[in-house]
mmCIF file of C-alpha atoms in Angstrom:
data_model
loop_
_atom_site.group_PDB
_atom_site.id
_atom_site.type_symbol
_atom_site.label_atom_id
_atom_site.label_comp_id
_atom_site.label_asym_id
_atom_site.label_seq_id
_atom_site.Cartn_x
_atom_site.Cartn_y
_atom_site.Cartn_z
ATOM 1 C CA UNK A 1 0.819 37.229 -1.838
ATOM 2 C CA UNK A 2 -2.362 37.412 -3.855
ATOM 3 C CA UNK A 3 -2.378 34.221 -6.237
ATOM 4 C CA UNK A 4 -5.170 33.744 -8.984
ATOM 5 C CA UNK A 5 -4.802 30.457 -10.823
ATOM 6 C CA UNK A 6 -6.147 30.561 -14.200
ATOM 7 C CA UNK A 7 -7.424 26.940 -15.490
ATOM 8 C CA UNK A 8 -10.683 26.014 -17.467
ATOM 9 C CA UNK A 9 -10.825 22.809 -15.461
ATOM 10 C CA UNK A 10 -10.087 21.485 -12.620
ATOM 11 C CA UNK A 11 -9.499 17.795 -11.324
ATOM 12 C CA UNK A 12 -13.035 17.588 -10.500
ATOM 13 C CA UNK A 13 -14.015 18.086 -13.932
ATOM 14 C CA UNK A 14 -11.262 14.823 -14.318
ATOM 15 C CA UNK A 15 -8.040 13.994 -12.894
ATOM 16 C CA UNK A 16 -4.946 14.415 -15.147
ATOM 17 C CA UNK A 17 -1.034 14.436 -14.685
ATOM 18 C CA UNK A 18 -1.311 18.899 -15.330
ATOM 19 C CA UNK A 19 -4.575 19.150 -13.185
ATOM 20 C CA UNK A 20 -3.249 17.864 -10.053
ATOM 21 C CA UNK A 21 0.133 19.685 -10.399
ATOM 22 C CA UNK A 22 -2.116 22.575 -10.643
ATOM 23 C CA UNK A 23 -4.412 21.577 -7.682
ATOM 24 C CA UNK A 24 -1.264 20.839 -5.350
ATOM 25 C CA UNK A 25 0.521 23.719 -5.978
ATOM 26 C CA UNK A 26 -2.560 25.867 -4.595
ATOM 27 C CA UNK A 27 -3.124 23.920 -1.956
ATOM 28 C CA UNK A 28 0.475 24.051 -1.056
ATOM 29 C CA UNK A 29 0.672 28.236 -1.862
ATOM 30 C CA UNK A 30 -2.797 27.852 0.844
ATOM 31 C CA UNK A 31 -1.596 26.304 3.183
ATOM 32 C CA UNK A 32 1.703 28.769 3.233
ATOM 33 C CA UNK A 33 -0.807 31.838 4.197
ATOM 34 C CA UNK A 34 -0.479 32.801 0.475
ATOM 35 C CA UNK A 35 -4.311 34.556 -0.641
ATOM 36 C CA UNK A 36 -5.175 31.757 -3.497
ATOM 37 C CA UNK A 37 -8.236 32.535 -6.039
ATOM 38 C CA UNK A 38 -8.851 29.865 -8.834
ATOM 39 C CA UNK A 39 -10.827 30.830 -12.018
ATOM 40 C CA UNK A 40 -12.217 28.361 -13.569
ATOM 41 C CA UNK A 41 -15.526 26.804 -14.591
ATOM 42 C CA UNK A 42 -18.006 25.842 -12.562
ATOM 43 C CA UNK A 43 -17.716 22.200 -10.988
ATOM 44 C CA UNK A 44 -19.839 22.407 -7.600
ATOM 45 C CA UNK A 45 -23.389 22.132 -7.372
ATOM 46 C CA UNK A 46 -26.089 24.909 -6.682
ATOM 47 C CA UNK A 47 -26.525 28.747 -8.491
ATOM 48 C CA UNK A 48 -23.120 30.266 -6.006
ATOM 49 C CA UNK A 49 -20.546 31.694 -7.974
ATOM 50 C CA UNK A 50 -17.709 30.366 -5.705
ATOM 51 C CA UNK A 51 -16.772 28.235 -3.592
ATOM 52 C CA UNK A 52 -14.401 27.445 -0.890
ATOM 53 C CA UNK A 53 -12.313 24.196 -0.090
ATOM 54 C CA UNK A 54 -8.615 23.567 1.292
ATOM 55 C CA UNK A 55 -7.660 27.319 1.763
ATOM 56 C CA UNK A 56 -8.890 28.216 -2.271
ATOM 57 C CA UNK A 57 -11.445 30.340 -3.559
ATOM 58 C CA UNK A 58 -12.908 28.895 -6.471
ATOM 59 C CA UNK A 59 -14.372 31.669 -8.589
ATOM 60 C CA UNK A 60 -16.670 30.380 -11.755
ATOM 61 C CA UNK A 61 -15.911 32.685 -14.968
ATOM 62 C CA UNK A 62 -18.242 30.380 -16.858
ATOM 63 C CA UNK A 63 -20.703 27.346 -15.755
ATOM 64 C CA UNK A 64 -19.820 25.574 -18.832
ATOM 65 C CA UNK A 65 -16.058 24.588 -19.474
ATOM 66 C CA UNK A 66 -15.874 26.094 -22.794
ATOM 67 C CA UNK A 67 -12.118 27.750 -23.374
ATOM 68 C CA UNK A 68 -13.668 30.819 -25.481
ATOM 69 C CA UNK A 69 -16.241 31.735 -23.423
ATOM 70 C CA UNK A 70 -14.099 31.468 -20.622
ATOM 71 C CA UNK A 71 -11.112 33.552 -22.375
ATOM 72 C CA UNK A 72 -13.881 36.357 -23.220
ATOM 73 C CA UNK A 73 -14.448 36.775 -19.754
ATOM 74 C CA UNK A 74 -11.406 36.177 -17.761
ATOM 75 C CA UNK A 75 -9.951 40.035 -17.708
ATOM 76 C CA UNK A 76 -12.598 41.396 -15.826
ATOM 77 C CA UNK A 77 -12.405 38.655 -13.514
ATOM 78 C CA UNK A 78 -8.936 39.069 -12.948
ATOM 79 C CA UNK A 79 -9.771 43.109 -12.633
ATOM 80 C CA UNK A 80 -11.601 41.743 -9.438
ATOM 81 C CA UNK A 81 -9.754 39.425 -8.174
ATOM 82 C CA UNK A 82 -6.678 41.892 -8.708
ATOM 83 C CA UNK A 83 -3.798 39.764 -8.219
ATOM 84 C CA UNK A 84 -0.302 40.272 -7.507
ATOM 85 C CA UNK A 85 0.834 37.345 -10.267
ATOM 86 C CA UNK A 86 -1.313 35.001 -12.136
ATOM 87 C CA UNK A 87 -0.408 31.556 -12.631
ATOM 88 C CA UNK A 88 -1.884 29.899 -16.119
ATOM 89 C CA UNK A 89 -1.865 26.912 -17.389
ATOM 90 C CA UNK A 90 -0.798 26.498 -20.959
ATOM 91 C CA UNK A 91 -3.676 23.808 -22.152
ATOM 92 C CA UNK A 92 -6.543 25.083 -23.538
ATOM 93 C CA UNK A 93 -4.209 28.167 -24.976
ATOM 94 C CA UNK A 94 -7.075 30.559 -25.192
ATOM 95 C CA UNK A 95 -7.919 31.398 -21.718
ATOM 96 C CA UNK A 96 -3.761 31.772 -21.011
ATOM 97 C CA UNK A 97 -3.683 34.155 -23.942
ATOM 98 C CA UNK A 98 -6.490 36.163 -22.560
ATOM 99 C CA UNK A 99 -4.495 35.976 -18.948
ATOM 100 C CA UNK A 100 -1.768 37.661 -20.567
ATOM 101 C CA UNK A 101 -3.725 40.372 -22.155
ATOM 102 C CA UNK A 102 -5.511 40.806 -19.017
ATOM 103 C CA UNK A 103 -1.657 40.738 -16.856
ATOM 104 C CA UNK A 104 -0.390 43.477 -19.068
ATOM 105 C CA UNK A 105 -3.197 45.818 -18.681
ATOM 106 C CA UNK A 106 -3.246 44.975 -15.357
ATOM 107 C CA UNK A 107 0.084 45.603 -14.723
ATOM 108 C CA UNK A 108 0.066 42.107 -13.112
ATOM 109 C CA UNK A 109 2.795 39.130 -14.415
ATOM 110 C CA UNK A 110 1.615 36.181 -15.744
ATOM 111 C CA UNK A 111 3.692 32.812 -15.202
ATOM 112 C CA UNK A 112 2.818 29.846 -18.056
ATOM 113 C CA UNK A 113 2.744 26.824 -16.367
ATOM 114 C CA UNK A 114 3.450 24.033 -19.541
ATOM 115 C CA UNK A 115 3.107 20.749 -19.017
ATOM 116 C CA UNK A 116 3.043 19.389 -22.106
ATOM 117 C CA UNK A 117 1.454 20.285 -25.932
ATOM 118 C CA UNK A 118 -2.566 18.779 -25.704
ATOM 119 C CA UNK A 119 -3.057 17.228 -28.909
ATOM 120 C CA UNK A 120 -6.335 19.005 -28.952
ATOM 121 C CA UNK A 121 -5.251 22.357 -29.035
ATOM 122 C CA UNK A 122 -4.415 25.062 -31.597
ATOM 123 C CA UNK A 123 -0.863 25.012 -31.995
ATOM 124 C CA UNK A 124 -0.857 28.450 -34.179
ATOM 125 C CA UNK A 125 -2.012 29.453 -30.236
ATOM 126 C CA UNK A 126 0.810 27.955 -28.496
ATOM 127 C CA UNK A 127 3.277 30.398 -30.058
ATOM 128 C CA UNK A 128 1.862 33.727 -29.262
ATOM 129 C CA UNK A 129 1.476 32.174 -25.252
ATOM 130 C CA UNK A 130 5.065 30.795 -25.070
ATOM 131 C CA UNK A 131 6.385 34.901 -26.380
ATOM 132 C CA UNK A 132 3.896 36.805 -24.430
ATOM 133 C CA UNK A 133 3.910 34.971 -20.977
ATOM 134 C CA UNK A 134 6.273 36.972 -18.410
ATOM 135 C CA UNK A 135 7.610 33.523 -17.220
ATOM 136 C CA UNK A 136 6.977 29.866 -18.208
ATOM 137 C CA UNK A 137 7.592 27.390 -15.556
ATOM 138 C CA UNK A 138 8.276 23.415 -16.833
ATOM 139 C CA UNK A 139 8.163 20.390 -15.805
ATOM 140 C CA UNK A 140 11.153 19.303 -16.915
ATOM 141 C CA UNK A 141 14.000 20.009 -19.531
ATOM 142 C CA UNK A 142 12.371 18.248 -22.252
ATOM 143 C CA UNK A 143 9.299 19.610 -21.778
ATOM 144 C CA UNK A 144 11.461 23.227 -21.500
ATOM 145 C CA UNK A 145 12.790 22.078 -24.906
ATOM 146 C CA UNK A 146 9.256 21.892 -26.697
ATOM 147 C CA UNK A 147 8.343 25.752 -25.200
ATOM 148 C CA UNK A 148 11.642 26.787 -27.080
ATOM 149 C CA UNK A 149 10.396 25.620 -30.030
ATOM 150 C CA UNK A 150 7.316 27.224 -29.913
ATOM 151 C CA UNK A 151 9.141 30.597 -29.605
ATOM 152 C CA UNK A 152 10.015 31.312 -25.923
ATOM 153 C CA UNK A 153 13.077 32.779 -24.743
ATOM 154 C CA UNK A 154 15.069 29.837 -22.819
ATOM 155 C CA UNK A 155 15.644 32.598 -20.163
ATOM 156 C CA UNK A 156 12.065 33.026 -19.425
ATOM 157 C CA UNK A 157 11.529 29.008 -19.192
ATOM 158 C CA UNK A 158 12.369 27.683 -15.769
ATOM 159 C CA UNK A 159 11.908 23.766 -14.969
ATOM 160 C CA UNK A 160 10.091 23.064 -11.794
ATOM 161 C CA UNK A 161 10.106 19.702 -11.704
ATOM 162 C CA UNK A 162 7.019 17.515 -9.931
ATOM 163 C CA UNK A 163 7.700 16.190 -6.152
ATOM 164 C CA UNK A 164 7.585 13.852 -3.824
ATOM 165 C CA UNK A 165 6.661 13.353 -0.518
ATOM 166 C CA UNK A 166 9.184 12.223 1.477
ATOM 167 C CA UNK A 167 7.084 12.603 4.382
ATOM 168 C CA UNK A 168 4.849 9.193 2.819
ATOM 169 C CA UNK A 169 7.714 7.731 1.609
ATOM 170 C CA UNK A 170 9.122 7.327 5.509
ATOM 171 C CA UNK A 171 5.597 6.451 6.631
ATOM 172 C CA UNK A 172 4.686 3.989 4.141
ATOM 173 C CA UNK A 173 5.157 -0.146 4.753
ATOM 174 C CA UNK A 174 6.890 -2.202 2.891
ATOM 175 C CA UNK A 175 5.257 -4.733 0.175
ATOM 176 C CA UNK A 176 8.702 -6.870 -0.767
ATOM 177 C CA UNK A 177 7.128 -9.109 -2.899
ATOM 178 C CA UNK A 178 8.847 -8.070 -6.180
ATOM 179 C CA UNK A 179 11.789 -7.746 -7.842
ATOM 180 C CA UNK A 180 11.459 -5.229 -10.662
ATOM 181 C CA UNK A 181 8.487 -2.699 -11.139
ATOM 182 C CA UNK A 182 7.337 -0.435 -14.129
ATOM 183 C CA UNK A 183 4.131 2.216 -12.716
ATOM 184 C CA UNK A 184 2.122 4.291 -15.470
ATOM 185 C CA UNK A 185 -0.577 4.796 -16.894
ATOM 186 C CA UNK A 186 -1.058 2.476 -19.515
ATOM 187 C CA UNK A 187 -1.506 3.804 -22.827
ATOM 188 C CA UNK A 188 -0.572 3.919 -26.255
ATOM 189 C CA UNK A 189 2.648 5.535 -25.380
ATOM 190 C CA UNK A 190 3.440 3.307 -22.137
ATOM 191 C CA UNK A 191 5.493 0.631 -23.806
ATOM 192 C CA UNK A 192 5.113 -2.107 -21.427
ATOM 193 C CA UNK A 193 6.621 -4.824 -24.219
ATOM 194 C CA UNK A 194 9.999 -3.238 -24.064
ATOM 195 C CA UNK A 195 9.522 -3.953 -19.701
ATOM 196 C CA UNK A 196 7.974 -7.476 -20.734
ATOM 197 C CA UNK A 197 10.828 -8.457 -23.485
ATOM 198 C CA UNK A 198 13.517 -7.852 -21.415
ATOM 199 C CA UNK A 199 11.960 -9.750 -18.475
ATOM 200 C CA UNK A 200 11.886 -12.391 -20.991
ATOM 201 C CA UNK A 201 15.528 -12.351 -21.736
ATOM 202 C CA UNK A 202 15.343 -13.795 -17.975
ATOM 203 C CA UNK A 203 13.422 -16.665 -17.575
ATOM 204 C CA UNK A 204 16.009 -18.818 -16.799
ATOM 205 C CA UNK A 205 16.648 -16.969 -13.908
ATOM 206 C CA UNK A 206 14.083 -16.186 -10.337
ATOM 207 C CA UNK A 207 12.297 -13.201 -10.174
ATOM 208 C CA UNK A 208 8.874 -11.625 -10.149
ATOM 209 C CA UNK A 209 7.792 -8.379 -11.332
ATOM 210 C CA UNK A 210 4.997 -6.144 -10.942
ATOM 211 C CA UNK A 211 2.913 -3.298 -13.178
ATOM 212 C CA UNK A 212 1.121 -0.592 -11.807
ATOM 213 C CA UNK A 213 -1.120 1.139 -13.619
ATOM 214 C CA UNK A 214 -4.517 1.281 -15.484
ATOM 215 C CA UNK A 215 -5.523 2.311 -18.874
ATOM 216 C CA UNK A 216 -6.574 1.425 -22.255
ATOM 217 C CA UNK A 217 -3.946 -0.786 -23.386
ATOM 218 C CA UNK A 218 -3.589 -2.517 -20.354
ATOM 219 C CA UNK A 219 -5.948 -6.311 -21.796
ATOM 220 C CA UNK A 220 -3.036 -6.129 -24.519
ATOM 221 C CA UNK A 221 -0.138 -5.776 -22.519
ATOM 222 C CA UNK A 222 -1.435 -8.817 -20.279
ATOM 223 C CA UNK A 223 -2.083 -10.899 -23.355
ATOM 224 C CA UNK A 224 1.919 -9.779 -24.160
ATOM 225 C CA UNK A 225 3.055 -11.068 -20.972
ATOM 226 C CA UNK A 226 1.266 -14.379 -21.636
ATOM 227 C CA UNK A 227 2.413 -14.833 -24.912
ATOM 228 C CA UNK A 228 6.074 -14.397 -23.492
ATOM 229 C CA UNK A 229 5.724 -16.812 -21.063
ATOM 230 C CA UNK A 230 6.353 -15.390 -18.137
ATOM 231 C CA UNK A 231 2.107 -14.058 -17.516
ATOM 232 C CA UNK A 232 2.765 -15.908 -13.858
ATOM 233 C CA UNK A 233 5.740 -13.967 -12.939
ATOM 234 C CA UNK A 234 4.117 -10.542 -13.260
ATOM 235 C CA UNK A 235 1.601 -9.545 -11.300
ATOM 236 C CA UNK A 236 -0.858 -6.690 -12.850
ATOM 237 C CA UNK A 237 -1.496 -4.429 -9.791
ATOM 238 C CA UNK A 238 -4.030 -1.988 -11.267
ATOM 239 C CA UNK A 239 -4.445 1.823 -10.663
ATOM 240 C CA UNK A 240 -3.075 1.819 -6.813
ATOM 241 C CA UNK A 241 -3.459 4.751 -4.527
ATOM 242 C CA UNK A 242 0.023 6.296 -4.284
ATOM 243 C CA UNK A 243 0.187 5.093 -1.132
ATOM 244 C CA UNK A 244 0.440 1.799 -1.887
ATOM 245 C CA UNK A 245 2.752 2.662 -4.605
ATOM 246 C CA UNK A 246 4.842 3.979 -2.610
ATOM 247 C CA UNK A 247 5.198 0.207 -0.367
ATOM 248 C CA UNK A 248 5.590 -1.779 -3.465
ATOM 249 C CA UNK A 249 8.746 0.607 -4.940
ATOM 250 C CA UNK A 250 10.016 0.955 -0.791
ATOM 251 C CA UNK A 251 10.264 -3.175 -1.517
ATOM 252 C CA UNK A 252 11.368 -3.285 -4.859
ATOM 253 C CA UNK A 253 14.735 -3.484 -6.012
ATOM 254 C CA UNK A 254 14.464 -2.428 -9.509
ATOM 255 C CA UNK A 255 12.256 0.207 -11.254
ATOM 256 C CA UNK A 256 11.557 0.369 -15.072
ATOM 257 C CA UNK A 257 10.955 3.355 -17.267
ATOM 258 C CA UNK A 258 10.227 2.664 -20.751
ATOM 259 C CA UNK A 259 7.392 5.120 -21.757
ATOM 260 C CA UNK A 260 7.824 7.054 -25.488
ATOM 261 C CA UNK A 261 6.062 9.472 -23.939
ATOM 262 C CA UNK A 262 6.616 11.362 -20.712
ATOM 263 C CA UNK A 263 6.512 15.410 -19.583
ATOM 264 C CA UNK A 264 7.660 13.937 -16.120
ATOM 265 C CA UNK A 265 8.110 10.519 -15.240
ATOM 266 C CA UNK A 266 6.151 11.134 -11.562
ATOM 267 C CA UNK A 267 6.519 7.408 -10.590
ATOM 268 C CA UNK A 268 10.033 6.821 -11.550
ATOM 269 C CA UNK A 269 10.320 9.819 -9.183
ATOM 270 C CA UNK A 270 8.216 7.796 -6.408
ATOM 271 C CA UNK A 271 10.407 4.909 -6.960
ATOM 272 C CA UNK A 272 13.980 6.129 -6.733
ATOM 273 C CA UNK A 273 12.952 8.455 -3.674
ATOM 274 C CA UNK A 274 12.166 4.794 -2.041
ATOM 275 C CA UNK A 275 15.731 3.564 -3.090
ATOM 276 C CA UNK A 276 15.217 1.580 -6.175
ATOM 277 C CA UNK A 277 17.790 1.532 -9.160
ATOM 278 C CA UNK A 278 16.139 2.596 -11.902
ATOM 279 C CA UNK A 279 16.550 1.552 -15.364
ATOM 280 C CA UNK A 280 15.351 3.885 -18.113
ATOM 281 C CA UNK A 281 15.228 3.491 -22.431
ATOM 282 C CA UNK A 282 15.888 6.412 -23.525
ATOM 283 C CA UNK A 283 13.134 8.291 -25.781
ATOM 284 C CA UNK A 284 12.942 11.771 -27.564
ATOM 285 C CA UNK A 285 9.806 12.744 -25.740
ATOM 286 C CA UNK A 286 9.982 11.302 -22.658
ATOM 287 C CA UNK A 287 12.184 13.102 -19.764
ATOM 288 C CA UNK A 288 12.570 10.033 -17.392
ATOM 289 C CA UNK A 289 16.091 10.029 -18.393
ATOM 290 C CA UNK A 290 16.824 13.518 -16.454
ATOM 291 C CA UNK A 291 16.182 11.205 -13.588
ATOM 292 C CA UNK A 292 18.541 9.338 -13.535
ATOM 293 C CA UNK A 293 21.725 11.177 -15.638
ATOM 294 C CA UNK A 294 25.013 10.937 -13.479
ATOM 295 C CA UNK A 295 23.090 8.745 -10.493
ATOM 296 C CA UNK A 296 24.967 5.476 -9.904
ATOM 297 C CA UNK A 297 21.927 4.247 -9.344
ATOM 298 C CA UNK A 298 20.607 4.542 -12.531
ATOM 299 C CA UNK A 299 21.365 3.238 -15.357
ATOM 300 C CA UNK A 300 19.554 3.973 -19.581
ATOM 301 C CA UNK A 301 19.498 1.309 -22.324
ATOM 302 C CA UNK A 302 18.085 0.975 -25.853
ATOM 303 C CA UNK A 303 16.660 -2.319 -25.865
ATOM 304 C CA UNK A 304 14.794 -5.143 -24.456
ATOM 305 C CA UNK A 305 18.229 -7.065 -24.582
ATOM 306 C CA UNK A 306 20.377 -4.184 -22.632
ATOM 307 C CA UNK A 307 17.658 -3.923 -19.828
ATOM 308 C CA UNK A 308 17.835 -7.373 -19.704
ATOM 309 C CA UNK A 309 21.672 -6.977 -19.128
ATOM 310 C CA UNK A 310 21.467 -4.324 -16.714
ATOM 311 C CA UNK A 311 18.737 -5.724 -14.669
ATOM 312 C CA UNK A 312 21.336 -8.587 -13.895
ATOM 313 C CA UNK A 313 24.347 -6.147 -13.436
ATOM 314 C CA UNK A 314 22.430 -4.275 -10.825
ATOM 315 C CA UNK A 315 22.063 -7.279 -8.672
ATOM 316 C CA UNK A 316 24.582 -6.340 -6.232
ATOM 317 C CA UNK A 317 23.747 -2.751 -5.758
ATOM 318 C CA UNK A 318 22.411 -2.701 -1.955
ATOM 319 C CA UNK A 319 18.946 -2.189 -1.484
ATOM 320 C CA UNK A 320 17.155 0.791 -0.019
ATOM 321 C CA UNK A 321 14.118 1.808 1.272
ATOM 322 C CA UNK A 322 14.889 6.009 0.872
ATOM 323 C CA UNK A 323 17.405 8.270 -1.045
ATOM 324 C CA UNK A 324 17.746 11.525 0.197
ATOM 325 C CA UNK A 325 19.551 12.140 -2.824
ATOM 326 C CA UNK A 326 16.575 13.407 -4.148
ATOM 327 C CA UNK A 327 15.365 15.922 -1.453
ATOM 328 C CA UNK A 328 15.867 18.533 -4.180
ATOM 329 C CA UNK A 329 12.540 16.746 -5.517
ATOM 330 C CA UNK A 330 10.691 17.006 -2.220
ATOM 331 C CA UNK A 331 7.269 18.952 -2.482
ATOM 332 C CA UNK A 332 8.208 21.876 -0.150
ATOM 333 C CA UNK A 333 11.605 22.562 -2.268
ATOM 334 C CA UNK A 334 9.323 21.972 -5.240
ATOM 335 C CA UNK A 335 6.786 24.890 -3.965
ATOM 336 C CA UNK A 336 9.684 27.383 -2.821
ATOM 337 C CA UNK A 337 10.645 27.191 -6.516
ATOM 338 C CA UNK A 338 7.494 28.402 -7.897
ATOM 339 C CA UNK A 339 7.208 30.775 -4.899
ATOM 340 C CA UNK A 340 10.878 32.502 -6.467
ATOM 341 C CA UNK A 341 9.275 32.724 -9.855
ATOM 342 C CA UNK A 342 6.891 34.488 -8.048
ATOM 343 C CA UNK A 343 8.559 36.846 -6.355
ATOM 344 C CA UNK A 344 11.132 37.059 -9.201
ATOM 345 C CA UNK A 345 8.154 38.401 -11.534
ATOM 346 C CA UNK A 346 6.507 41.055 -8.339
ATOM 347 C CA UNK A 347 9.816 42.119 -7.735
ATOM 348 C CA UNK A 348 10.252 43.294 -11.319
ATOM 349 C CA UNK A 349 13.588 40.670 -11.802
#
């Protein structure tokens, strides 16, 4: 199957959360045998118009990232490329609108990959992409939720969720040193404090706890965790390769979710794929919860003072250092699942 991936930018224009979904599920389609073009704008060096790395062909439409120009030109790119489905990312809207003008002339399905609303974008856009897309693919059923909203049919919107490998998680050593974890990025919409509170509903009793993650909140949360008392008890791990990640959740008993704020909570994935119980506060926007729904090793509160609470019932659970429970999440099922919507769409289903 002939794949072009439609995306303004690309990690090397900056890493995010929908960039690397993107990235991995080409490289995955790749290494398959699957015939994977990416249009986008330029990001390599020199005056070539493409470029090849890890089984893609990346094709520039313009040299400079701008969504308009980009959308103005994108159907007679796609007329070259000539595709058998197009896969589009939702954020900038203007260059997935044009994919979808370009698909139907074409003849060639478009799948709407949505991770989540940019704040930057149009939103008067959003709703003409979430009605004209063939298929939308989410990350989650919150995230499904929001495409509703902007007009899609629910029958068109298919979660895919994001996956792990297990594959790393078998490999991977095993850092013990803690006792509870929370792993994010730390901005406005982490929520650390509600982690840091509930820890501090426990000093009376031993533990230590660890936060991974980087960001621009992350001097404030360590003043928080000072002010609490307990600034010696939890250790501020930084941005950490996932690698390493991975060896501090295989050793940690307990992992926190607390985020407002969360398309897919990829760590909390990370973290109960290497056994650990997870305890989630629920939030509107955040889908972490999903995770953990029905699992008796997981557990959601509303407060600092019912973490605190369950972090002391789940004492006795045994610990682990993998659940296969969650092979449903691993990256291959993960890319067979966007290979169906795939064939779903060429087949004419």
């Amino acid at each position: 199957m002939r794949v072009a991936f439609v995306s303004v930018f690309t990690p090397d224009h900056g890493a995010t959360p929908a960039r690397t979904r993107t990235l991995r599920t080409a490289r995955g389609l790749a290494a398959r045998g699957h015939d994977v073009v990416w249009l986008c704008a330029r990001w390599w060096g020199g005056d070539g118009d493409a470029f090849d790395a890890d089984g893609i062909e990346y094709r520039s439409v313009t040299v400079d990232p701008a969504p308009v120009a980009f959308a103005a030109r994108l159907p007679a790119a796609l007329r070259r490329v000539d595709p058998d489905v197009v896969h589009a990312v939702n954020s900038p809207p203007a260059p997935a609108l044009a994919a979808t003008v370009a698909g139907s002339a074409l003849r060639t399905p478009v799948v709407v990959d949505w991770w989540r609303d940019h704040p930057a974008d149009s939103r008067r856009r959003y709703r003409p992409l979430a009605r004209l897309a063939d298929a939308i693919t989410a990350p989650s059923r919150t995230a499904k939720t929001r495409v509703r909203e902007h007009g899609a049919d629910g029958a068109d919107v298919r979660v895919v969720p994001e996956g792990v490998d297990f594959e790393a998680v078998a490999a991977a050593d095993v850092d013990d040193r803690f006792d509870a974890v929370y792993a994010r990025r730390l901005d406005r919409h982490a929520n650390v404090e509600t982690f840091l509170l509930g820890l501090a509903e426990l000093r009376d009793r031993d533990w230590t706890a660890a936060v991974i993650g980087d960001g621009p909140e992350r001097s404030e949360i360590e003043a928080t965790a000072r002010d609490l008392r307990i600034g010696d008890r939890v250790a501020f791990l930084g941005d950490l390769p996932v690698d390493d990640r991975i060896s501090v959740f295989k050793g940690t008993h307990v992992a926190v979710a607390t985020a407002t704020r969360e398309p897919f909570a990829t760590d909390l994935l990370r973290a109960l794929a290497c056994g650990c119980v997870a305890l989630v506060e629920y939030q509107a926007e955040s889908s972490a919860h999903e995770l953990v729904e029905g699992r008796t090793r997981g557990r959601l509160v509303t407060s600092p003072a019912e973490l605190a609470d369950e972090f002391v019932a789940v004492g006795d659970l045994p610990r682990r250092e993998v659940d296969r429970g969650f092979d449903a999440y691993d990256r291959d099922a993960v890319l067979d699942e966007y290979a169906a919507v795939y064939r779903d769409l060429a087949d004419g289903d």
